[in-house]
Coordinates of C-alpha atoms in Angstrom, one line a residue:
X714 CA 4.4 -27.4 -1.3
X715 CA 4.2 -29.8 2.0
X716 CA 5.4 -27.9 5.4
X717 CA 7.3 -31.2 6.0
X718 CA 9.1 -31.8 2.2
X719 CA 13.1 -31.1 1.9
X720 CA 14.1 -27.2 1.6
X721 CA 15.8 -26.6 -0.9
X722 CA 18.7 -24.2 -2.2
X723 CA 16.3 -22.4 -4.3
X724 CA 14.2 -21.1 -0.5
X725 CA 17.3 -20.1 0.9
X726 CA 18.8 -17.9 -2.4
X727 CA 15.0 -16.4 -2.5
X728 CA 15.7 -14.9 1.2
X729 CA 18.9 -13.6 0.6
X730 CA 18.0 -12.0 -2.8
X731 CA 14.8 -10.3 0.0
X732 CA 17.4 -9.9 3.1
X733 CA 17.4 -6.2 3.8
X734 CA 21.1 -5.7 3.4
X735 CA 21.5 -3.8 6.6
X736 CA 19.1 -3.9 8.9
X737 CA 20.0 -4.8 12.8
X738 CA 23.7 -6.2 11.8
X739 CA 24.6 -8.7 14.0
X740 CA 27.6 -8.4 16.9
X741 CA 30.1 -10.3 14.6
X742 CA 30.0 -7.1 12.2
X743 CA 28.6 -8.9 8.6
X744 CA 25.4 -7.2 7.7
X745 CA 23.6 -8.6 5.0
X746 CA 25.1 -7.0 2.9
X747 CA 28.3 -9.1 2.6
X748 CA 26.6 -12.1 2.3
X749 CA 24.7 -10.5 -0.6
X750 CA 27.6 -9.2 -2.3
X751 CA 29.6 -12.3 -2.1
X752 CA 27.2 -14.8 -2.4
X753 CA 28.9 -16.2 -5.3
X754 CA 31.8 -17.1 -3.7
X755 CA 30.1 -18.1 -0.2
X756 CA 26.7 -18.9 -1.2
X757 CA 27.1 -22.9 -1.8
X758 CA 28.8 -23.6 2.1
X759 CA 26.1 -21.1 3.7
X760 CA 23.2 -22.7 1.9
X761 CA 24.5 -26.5 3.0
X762 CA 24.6 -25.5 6.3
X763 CA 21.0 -23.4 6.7
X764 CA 19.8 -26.5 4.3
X765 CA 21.0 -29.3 7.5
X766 CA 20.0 -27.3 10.1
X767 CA 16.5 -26.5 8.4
X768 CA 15.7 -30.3 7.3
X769 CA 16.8 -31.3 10.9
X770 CA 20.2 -32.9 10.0
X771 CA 22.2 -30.2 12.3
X772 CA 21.1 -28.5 15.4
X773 CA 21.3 -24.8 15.7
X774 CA 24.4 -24.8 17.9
X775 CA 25.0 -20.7 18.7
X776 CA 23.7 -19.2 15.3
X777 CA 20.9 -17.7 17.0
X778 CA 22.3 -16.2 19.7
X779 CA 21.1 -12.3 20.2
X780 CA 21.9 -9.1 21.2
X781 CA 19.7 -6.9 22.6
X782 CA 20.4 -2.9 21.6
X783 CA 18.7 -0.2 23.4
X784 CA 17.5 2.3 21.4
X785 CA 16.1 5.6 22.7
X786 CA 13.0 6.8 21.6
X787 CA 13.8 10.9 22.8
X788 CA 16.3 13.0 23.8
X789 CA 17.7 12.0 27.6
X790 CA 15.5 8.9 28.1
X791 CA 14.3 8.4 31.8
X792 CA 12.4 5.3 31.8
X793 CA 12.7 1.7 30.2
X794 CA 9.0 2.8 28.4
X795 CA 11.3 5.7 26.5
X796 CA 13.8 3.0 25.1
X797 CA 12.8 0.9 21.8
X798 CA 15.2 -2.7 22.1
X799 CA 16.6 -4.2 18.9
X800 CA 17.7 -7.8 18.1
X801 CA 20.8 -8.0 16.4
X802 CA 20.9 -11.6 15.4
X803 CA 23.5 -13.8 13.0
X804 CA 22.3 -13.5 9.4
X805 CA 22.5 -17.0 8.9
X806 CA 19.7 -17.6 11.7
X807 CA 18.0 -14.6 9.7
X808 CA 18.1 -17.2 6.5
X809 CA 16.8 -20.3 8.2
X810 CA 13.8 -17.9 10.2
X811 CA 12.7 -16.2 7.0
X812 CA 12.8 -19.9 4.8
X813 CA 10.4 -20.9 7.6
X814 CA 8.4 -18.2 7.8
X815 CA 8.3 -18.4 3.4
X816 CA 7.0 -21.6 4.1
X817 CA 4.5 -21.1 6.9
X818 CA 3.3 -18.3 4.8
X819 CA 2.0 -20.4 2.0
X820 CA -1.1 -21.7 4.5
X821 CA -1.1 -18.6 6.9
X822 CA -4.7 -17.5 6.0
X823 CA -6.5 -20.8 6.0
X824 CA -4.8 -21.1 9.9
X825 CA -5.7 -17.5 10.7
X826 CA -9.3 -16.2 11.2
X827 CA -10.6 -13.7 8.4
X828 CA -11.0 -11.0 10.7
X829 CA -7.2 -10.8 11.1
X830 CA -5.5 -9.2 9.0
X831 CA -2.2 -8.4 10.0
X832 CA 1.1 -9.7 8.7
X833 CA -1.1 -12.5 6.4
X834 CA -0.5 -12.4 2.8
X835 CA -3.3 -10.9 0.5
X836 CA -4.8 -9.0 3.3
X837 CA -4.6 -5.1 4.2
X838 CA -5.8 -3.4 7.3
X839 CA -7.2 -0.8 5.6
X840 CA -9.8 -3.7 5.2
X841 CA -10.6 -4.0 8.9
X842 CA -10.9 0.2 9.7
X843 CA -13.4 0.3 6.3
X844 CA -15.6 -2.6 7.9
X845 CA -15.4 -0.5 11.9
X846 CA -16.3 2.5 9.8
X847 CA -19.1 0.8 8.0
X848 CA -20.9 -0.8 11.0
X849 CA -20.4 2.6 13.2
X850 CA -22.4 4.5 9.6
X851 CA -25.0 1.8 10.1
X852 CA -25.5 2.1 13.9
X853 CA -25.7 5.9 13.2
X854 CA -28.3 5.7 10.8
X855 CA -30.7 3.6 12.9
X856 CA -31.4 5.6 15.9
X857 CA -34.8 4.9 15.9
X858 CA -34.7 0.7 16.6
X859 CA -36.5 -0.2 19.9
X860 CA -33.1 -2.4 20.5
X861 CA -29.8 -0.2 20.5
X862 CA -26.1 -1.4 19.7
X863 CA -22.7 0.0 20.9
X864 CA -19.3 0.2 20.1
X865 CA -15.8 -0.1 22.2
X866 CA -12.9 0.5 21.2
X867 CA -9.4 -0.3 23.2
X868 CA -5.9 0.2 23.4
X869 CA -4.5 -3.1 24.6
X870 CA -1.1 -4.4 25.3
X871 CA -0.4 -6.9 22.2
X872 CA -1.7 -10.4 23.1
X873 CA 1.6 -12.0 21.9
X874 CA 3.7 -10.2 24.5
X875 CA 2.2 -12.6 26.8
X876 CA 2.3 -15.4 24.9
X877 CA 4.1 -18.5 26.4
X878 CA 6.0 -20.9 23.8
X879 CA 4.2 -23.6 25.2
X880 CA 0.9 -22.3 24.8
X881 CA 2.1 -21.9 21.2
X882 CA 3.7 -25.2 20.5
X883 CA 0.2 -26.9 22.4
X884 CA -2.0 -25.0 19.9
X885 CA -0.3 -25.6 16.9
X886 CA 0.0 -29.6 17.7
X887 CA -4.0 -29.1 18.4
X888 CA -3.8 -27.6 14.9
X889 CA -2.7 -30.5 13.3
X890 CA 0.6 -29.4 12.2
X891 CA 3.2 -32.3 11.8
X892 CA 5.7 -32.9 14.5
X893 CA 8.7 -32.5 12.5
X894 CA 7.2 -29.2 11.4
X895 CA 6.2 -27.8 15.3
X896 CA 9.8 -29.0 16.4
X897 CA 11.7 -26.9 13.6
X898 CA 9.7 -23.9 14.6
X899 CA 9.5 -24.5 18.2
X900 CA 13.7 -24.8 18.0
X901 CA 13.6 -21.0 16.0
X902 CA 11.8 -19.8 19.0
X903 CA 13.1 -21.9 21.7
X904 CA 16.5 -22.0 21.3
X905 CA 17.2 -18.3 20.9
X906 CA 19.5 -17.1 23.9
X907 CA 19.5 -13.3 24.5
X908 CA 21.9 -10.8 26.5
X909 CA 21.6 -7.3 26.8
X910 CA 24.3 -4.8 25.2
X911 CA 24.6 -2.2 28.3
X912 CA 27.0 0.8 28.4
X913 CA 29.1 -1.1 25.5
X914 CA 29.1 -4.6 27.6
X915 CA 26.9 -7.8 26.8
X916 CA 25.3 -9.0 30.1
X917 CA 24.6 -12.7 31.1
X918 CA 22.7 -15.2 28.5
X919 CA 18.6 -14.8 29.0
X920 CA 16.6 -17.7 28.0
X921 CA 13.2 -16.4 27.0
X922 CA 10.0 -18.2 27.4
X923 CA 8.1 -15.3 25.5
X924 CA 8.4 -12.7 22.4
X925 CA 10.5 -9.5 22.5
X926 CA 8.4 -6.8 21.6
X927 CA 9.7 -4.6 19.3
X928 CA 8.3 -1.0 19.0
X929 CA 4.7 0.1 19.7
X930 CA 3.4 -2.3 22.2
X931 CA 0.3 -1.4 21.8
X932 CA -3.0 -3.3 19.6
X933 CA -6.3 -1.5 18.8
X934 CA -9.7 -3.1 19.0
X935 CA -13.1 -2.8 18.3
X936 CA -16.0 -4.7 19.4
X937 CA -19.5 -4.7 18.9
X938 CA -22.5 -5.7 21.0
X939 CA -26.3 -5.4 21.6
X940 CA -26.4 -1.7 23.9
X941 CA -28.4 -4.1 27.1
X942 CA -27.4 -4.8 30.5
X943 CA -26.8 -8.3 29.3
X944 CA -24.5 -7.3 26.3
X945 CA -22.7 -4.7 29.0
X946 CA -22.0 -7.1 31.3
X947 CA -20.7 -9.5 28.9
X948 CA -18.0 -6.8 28.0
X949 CA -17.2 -6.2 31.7
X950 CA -16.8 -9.3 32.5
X951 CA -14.0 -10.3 29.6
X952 CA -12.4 -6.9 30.2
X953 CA -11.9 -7.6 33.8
X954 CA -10.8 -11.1 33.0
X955 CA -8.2 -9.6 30.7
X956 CA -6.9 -7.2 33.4
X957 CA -6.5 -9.8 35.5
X958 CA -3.4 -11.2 33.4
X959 CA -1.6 -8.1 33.9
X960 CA -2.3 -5.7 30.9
X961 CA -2.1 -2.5 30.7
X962 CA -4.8 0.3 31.3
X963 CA -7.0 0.2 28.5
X964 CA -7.6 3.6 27.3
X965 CA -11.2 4.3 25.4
X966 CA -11.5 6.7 21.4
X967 CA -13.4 7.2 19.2
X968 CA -13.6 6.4 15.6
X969 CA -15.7 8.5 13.0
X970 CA -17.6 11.6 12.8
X971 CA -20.9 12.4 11.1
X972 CA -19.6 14.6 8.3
X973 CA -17.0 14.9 6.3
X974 CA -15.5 18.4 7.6
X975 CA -15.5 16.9 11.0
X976 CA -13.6 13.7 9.8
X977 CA -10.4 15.6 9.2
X978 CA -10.6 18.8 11.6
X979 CA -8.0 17.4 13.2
X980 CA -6.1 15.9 10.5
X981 CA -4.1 18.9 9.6
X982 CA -3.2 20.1 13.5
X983 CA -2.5 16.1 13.8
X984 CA 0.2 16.0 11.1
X985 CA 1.8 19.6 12.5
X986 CA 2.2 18.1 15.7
X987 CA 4.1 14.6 14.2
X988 CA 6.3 17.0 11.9
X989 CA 7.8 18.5 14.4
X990 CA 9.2 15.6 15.8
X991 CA 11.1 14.7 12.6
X992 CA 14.2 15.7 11.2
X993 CA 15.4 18.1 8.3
X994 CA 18.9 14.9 8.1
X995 CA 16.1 12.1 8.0
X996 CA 17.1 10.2 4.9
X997 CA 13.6 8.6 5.6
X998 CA 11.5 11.4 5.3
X999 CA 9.3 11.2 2.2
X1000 CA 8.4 7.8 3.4
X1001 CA 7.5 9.3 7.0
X1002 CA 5.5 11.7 5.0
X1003 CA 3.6 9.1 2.5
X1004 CA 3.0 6.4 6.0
X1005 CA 1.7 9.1 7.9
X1006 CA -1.3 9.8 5.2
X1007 CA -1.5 6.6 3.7
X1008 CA -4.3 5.4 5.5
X1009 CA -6.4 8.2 5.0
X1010 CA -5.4 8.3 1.5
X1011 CA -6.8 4.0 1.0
X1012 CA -9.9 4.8 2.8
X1013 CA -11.3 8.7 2.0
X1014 CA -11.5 11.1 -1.1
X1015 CA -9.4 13.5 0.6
X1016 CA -10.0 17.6 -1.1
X1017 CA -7.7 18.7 -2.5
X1018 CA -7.6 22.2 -0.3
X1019 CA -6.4 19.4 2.2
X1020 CA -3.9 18.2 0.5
X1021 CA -2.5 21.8 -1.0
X1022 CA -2.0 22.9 2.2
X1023 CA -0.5 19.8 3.8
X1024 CA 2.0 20.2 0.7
X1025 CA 2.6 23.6 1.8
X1026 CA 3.7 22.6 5.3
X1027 CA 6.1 20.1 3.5
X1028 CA 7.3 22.2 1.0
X1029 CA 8.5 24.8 4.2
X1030 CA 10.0 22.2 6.1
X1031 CA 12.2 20.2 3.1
X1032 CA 13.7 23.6 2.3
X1033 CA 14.4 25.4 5.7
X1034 CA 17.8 25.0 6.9
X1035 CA 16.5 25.7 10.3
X1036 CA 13.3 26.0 12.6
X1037 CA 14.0 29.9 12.4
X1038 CA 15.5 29.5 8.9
X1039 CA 13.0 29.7 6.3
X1040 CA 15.4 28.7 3.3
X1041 CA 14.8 29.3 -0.3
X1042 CA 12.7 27.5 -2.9
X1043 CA 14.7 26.3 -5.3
X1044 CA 12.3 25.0 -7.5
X1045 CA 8.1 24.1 -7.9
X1046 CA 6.7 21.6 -5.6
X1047 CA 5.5 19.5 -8.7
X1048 CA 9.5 19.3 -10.0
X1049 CA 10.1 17.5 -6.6
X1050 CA 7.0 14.9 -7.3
X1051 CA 8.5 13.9 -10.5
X1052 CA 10.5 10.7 -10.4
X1053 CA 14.1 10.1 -9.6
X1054 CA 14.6 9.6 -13.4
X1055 CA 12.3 12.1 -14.4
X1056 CA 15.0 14.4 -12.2
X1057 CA 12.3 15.1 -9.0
X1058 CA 13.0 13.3 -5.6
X1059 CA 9.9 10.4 -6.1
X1060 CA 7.7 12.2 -3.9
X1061 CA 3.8 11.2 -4.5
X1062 CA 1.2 13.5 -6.0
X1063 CA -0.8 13.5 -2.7
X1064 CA -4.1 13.7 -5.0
X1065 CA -3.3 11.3 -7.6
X1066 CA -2.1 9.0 -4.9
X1067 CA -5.3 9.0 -3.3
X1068 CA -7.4 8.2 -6.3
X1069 CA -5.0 5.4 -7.2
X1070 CA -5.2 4.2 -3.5
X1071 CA -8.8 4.5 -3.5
X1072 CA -9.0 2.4 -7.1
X1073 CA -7.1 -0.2 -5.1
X1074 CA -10.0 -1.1 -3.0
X1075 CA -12.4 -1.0 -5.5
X1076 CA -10.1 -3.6 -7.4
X1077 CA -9.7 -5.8 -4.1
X1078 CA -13.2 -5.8 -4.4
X1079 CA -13.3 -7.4 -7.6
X1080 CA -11.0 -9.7 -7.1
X1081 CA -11.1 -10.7 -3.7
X1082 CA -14.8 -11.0 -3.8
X1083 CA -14.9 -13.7 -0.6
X1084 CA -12.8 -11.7 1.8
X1085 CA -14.6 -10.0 4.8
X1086 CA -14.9 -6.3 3.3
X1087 CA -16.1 -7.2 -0.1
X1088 CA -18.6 -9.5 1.2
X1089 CA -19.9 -6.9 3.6
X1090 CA -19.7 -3.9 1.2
X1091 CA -21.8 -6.1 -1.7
X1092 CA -24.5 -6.9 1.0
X1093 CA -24.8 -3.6 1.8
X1094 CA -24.2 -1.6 -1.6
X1095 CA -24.6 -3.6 -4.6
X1096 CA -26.1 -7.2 -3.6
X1097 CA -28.1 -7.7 -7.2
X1098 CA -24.6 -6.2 -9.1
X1099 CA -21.5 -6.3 -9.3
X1100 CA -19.0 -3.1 -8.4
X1101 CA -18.3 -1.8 -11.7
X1102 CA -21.8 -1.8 -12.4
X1103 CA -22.9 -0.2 -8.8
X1104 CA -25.0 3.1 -8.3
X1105 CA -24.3 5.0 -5.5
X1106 CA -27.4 4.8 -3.7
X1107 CA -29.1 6.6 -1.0
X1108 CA -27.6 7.7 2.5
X1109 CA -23.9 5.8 1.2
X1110 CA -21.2 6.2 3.8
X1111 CA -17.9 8.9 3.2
X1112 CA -16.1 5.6 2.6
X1113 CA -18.4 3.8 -0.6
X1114 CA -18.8 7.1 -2.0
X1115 CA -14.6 7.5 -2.1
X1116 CA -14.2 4.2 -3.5
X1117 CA -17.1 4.8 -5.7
X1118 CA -15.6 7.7 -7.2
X1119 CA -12.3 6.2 -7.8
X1120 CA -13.5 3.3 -9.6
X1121 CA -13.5 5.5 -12.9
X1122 CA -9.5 5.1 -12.8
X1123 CA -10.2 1.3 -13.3
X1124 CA -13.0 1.8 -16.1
X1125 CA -10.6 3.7 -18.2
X1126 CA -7.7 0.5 -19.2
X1127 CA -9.3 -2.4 -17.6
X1128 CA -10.9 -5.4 -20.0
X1129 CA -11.5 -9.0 -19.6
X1130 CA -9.4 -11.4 -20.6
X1131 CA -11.6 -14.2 -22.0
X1132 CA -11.5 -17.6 -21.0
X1133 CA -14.4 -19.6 -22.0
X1134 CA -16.7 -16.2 -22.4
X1135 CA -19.4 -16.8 -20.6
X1136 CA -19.6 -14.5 -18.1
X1137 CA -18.3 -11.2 -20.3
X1138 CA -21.2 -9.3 -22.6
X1139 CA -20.0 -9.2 -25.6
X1140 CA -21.7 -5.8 -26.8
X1141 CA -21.3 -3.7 -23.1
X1142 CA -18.1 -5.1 -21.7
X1143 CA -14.4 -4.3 -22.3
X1144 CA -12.5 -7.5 -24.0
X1145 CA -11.2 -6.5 -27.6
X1146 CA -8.0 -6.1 -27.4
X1147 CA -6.2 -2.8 -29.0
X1148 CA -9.7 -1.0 -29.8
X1149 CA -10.3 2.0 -28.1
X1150 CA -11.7 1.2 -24.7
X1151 CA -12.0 -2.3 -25.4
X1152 CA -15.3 -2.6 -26.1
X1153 CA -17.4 -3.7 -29.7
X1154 CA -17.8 -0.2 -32.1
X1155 CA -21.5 -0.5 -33.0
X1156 CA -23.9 -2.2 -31.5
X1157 CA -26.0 -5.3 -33.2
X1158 CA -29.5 -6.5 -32.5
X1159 CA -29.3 -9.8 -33.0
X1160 CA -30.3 -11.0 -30.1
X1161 CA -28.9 -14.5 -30.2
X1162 CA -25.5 -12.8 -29.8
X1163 CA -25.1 -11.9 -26.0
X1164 CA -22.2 -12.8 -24.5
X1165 CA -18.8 -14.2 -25.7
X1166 CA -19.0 -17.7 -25.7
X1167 CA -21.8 -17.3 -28.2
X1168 CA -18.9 -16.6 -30.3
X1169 CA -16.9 -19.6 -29.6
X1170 CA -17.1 -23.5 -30.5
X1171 CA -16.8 -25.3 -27.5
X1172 CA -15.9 -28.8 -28.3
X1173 CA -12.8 -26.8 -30.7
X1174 CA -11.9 -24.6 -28.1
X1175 CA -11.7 -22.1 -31.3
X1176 CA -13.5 -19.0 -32.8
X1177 CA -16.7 -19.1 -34.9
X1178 CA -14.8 -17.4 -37.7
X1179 CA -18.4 -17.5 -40.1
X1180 CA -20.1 -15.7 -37.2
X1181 CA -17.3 -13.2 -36.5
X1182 CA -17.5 -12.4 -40.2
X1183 CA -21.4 -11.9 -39.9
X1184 CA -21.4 -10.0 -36.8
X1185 CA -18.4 -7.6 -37.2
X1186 CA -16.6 -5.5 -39.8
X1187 CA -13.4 -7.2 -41.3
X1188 CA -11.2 -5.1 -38.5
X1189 CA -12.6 -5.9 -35.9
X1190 CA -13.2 -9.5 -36.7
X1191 CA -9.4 -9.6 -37.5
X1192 CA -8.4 -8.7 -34.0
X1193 CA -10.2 -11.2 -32.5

């Protein structure tokens, strides 16, 4: 689809259907939600109008007008650093942003540089902390090189807080982009006209020439150099250039240990500390609980004494009515894992979930096999192989060994699905359908048989049904 064709009615019932139904209502007091609900008496006048506005035939007019909502962060704020601000903004400016942003998405990773991988589709940060984790194993283990390497990392205020439209809209016409395309985005940005909700009263109109950050400003990096004087003062010298556009102080930490008991000392004294903070009303919780371990759960093989005994701290605080109150147990932690229509509350098994997490990577790695991670884990673990098919090897990091491990889960139902067949083995590989594991019962020695397309007429497109009957018994020749 061209950035520049006609939107059409089809884009804008796709957001709604995707419109969380009420998150940051606008002033005027329809959520979402009504527009969801009666979409089928509303939805044709809405859609005409986002369509005009979006293929440039009406101008925004004040649709995207916003209100800016103070929210405190703690108890008895003090300081504007303690407050979180929220746009409310009309819902029909919420349809016409999210049709372009549908759009835009479509060609997001070809404009943005592999080593991003925030907010672009088909890319996970878990990717990005694997490859830091990597590289800091590899520095670790060569010690001995006449030329050392270091690592920095930095908590940075967020590049795009000081981000000027202009700077935008000039870099995306550098792009390429067409103009039609840069002015309807540049008008989403432009045009928006806040004021500030204060003690119940909306102050004066602000035109912005920059974002609103919402929540942590804050943006960790890592960067890599040659450990020399030159290398040093290469860093030095774009950190102080950096500073001198105002950020804030950057703040140094570290990132991995040597061993795996060291890796997650802190884990457990880390998650106490966060649980306190959270509430026993928090209709939110199991998903606080599940964010605050996911990323550990994607990247390591967690043990399961871990795990038990974060469950434990769980378990006390779901059922205490009180921080004194201790509560009763009304039933086995495993009864409250179960789904909702199993009868539990849809919490996760925190050990299964890490497997399947785990099994995740492995299958990005098989089918992502150009991105970033996969290219640097195959260089480095299984450049002659492919990952199925990978040994462990010597000295492997805590990271290849978890994902190693996992990659049983996809072994057990995964098969090929054959296409032309020349790239599957017919006698070691998984692609018969409903038998067993997938794989050929028996083995042959005929060794003019070795993969599947040896079993397939080309020019036909169809089976080899004399050599199917040769090769195979009457069932299994059958099924294919």
């Amino acid at each position: 689809m061209a950035l520049v064709e006609e939107f059409r009615v089809e884009e804008v019932t796709t957001v709604v259907k995707n419109i969380k139904p009420l998150k940051a209502s606008s002033m005027d007091g329809y959520p979402a939600l009504f527009y969801k609900k009666y979409w089928h008496i509303m939805g044709d006048e809405i859609s005409r109008h986002c369509l005009d506005i979006l293929d440039r035939k009406k101008e925004f007019g004040d649709i995207n007008n916003t209100t800016i909502v103070l929210i405190p962060k703690v108890n008895s704020p003090n300081c504007m650093t303690q407050l979180r601000p929220i746009s409310l903004c009309n819902v029909e400016y919420k349809i016409i942003s999210k049709a372009v942003v549908n759009r835009f998405r479509t060609i997001l990773d070809i404009c943005i540089d592999e080593a991003q991988v925030t907010f672009v589709p088909r890319r996970q940060i878990t990717g990005n902390a694997l490859i830091a984790y990597e590289v800091l194993q590899s520095l670790k283990e060569k010690k001995e090189r006449t030329q050392g390497q270091f690592m920095l990392k930095l908590e940075m205020s967020k590049a795009y807080n000081m981000v000027e439209w202009n700077f935008i809209e000039q870099v995306m016409r550098r792009m390429g982009f067409f103009e039609e395309w840069l002015n309807l985005v540049m008008k989403c940005v432009r045009m928006v006209e806040y004021s500030v909700l204060f003690n119940g009263v909306c102050g004066e109109k602000i035109k912005p020439s920059r974002r609103l950050i919402q929540g942590d400003p804050l943006n960790d990096s890592i960067l890599f150099g040659e450990a020399s004087l030159e290398g040093a003062n290469a860093i030095k010298s774009i950190l102080n250039e950096y500073e001198g556009s105002d950020c804030k102080e950057q703040i140094g930490a570290s990132l991995g240990e040597n061993r795996k008991k060291e890796a997650f000392a802190n884990f457990k004294h880390r998650f106490l500390r966060r649980i306190e903070n959270w509430s026993i009303q928090q209709l939110s919780f199991g998903v606080s609980f599940t964010s605050h371990t996911s990323l550990y759960d994607a990247m390591f093989l967690i043990a399961y004494t871990l795990f038990h005994e974060l469950e434990n701290i769980i378990s006390k605080f779901w059922w205490r009515i009180s921080k004194t109150d201790k509560g009763v147990h009304w039933c086995e932690w495993r009864e409250v894992c179960k789904s909702k229509v199993q009868g539990g509350l849809g919490f996760k098994d925190s050990t299964k979930f890490n497997i399947a997490l785990l099994a995740k990577q492995g299958w990005k790695l098989i089918m992502n096999p150009n991105c970033l991670f996969a290219r640097l884990m195959k260089a480095k673990y299984y450049l002659n192989n492919e990952f199925l098919n990978a040994i462990l090897g010597s000295h492997p990091s805590f990271s290849w060994r978890s994902i190693w491990c996992a990659r049983g889960l996809l072994k057990v139902d995964m098969g090929w699905r054959v296409g032309n067949g020349k790239s599957i083995n017919l006698w070691k590989e998984a692609w018969l359908p409903g038998s067993g594991q997938g794989k050929i019962i028996g083995q042959n020695n005929n060794i003019n048989f070795t993969i599947v397309s040896d079993l397939i007429n080309s020019k036909q497109i169809t089976w080899r049904s004399e050599v199917l009957r040769k090769l195979f018994d009457e069932e299994q020749a059958n099924i294919i």
